[in-house]
Amino acid sequence: MDRCHDGPVSSAEPTVVVVEDDTNIANLVELYLRDAGFRVSLADRGERALDLVRARPPSLVVLDVGLAGELDGYDVCRALRTHSQVPILMLTARDGEEDRIHGFEVGADDYLVKPFSPRELVVRVQAILRRADPDRAPSSVVVAGGVEIDPVRREARSGGQVVALAAREFDLLAHLGAHRGQVLSRQQLLDGVWGEGWVGDERTVDVHVRQLRKKLGDPLPLTTVWGVGYRLD
């Protein structure tokens, strides 16, 4: 499952190494982190994670405790702390107090118990980075035309005024904002916002787009690409 998105690294695109041997969880975490503006490298073994961190030090590591192989998450965290102060967010199915304490003792900065909300994970990552280095913490606010999209506060502002959006409307707007300039098909939007297992009519996207245009007005540069889908400019 190891996957690294190589290429030029922008200072506005901090890297997160995600160490998780459950492919479904790893892919979900990657999707949400990339939508929030992070560059993501994946590893499904502790040994590979250590290699990735040494080769290209990331801004943060998301580390599952229950890894298969010779090294579990505690081992990886302990090994990282011998040479790196990179922030570490641990993921675990263990919710006992002793497990959490052990995670902090070996050097974790935060602890998230499965099952977890991927949105909460993104917010925790952003919070850890702000604490670690406030001057370099990434801004998650996306500006498109006269609209500002703030995923952390879950606020949309048009002309400087907060506009009330339904939860799914905001999720759609944030997803379009994370892929600003890209044409996304209705199916891609359904997969990214409603989830790949969602069953329903693609026209659901059109209904939500109409609501966004109605509520946010002319400042929203949302273009219909006929026969394909939508693009936020």
PDB file of N, CA and C in Angstrom, residues 48 60 63 68 78-79 96 163 170 196 199 202 204 212 217:
ATOM      1  N   ARG A  48       8.925   0.839   6.951  1.00  0.00           N
ATOM      2  CA  ARG A  48       8.789   1.758   5.824  1.00  0.00           C
ATOM      3  C   ARG A  48       8.552   3.183   6.314  1.00  0.00           C
ATOM      4  N   LEU A  60       4.291  16.165  10.019  1.00  0.00           N
ATOM      5  CA  LEU A  60       3.576  15.422  11.062  1.00  0.00           C
ATOM      6  C   LEU A  60       3.447  13.969  10.629  1.00  0.00           C
ATOM      7  N   LEU A  63       0.006   7.908  13.038  1.00  0.00           N
ATOM      8  CA  LEU A  63       0.593   6.598  13.288  1.00  0.00           C
ATOM      9  C   LEU A  63      -0.393   5.656  13.972  1.00  0.00           C
ATOM     10  N   ALA A  68       0.781  -4.373  11.606  1.00  0.00           N
ATOM     11  CA  ALA A  68       1.326  -5.704  11.383  1.00  0.00           C
ATOM     12  C   ALA A  68       2.835  -5.589  11.170  1.00  0.00           C
ATOM     13  N   ARG A  78       8.638   5.304  19.434  1.00  0.00           N
ATOM     14  CA  ARG A  78       9.843   5.303  20.265  1.00  0.00           C
ATOM     15  C   ARG A  78      11.090   5.487  19.400  1.00  0.00           C
ATOM     16  N   ALA A  79      11.128   4.808  18.246  1.00  0.00           N
ATOM     17  CA  ALA A  79      12.281   4.921  17.349  1.00  0.00           C
ATOM     18  C   ALA A  79      12.391   6.330  16.765  1.00  0.00           C
ATOM     19  N   GLY A  96      -8.411   2.309  26.400  1.00  0.00           N
ATOM     20  CA  GLY A  96      -8.128   2.282  27.834  1.00  0.00           C
ATOM     21  C   GLY A  96      -7.175   3.382  28.248  1.00  0.00           C
ATOM     22  N   VAL A 163     -22.485  32.928   5.738  1.00  0.00           N
ATOM     23  CA  VAL A 163     -23.713  32.442   5.117  1.00  0.00           C
ATOM     24  C   VAL A 163     -24.038  31.075   5.712  1.00  0.00           C
ATOM     25  N   PHE A 170     -22.141  22.568   2.835  1.00  0.00           N
ATOM     26  CA  PHE A 170     -20.785  23.024   3.165  1.00  0.00           C
ATOM     27  C   PHE A 170     -19.755  21.988   2.748  1.00  0.00           C
ATOM     28  N   GLU A 196     -18.101   6.781  -1.134  1.00  0.00           N
ATOM     29  CA  GLU A 196     -18.144   5.841  -2.250  1.00  0.00           C
ATOM     30  C   GLU A 196     -19.253   4.807  -2.109  1.00  0.00           C
ATOM     31  N   VAL A 199     -25.582   5.398  -2.244  1.00  0.00           N
ATOM     32  CA  VAL A 199     -26.406   4.991  -3.383  1.00  0.00           C
ATOM     33  C   VAL A 199     -27.486   6.049  -3.586  1.00  0.00           C
ATOM     34  N   GLU A 202     -27.374  11.013  -9.279  1.00  0.00           N
ATOM     35  CA  GLU A 202     -26.366  12.045  -9.476  1.00  0.00           C
ATOM     36  C   GLU A 202     -26.968  13.447  -9.439  1.00  0.00           C
ATOM     37  N   THR A 204     -28.639  14.661  -7.274  1.00  0.00           N
ATOM     38  CA  THR A 204     -28.472  15.193  -5.919  1.00  0.00           C
ATOM     39  C   THR A 204     -27.414  16.284  -5.903  1.00  0.00           C
ATOM     40  N   LEU A 212     -26.171  26.201  -3.279  1.00  0.00           N
ATOM     41  CA  LEU A 212     -24.960  26.995  -3.039  1.00  0.00           C
ATOM     42  C   LEU A 212     -25.005  28.300  -3.830  1.00  0.00           C
ATOM     43  N   GLY A 217     -24.624  33.471  -3.962  1.00  0.00           N
ATOM     44  CA  GLY A 217     -24.806  34.517  -4.957  1.00  0.00           C
ATOM     45  C   GLY A 217     -23.671  34.663  -5.951  1.00  0.00           C
TER      46      GLY A 217
END
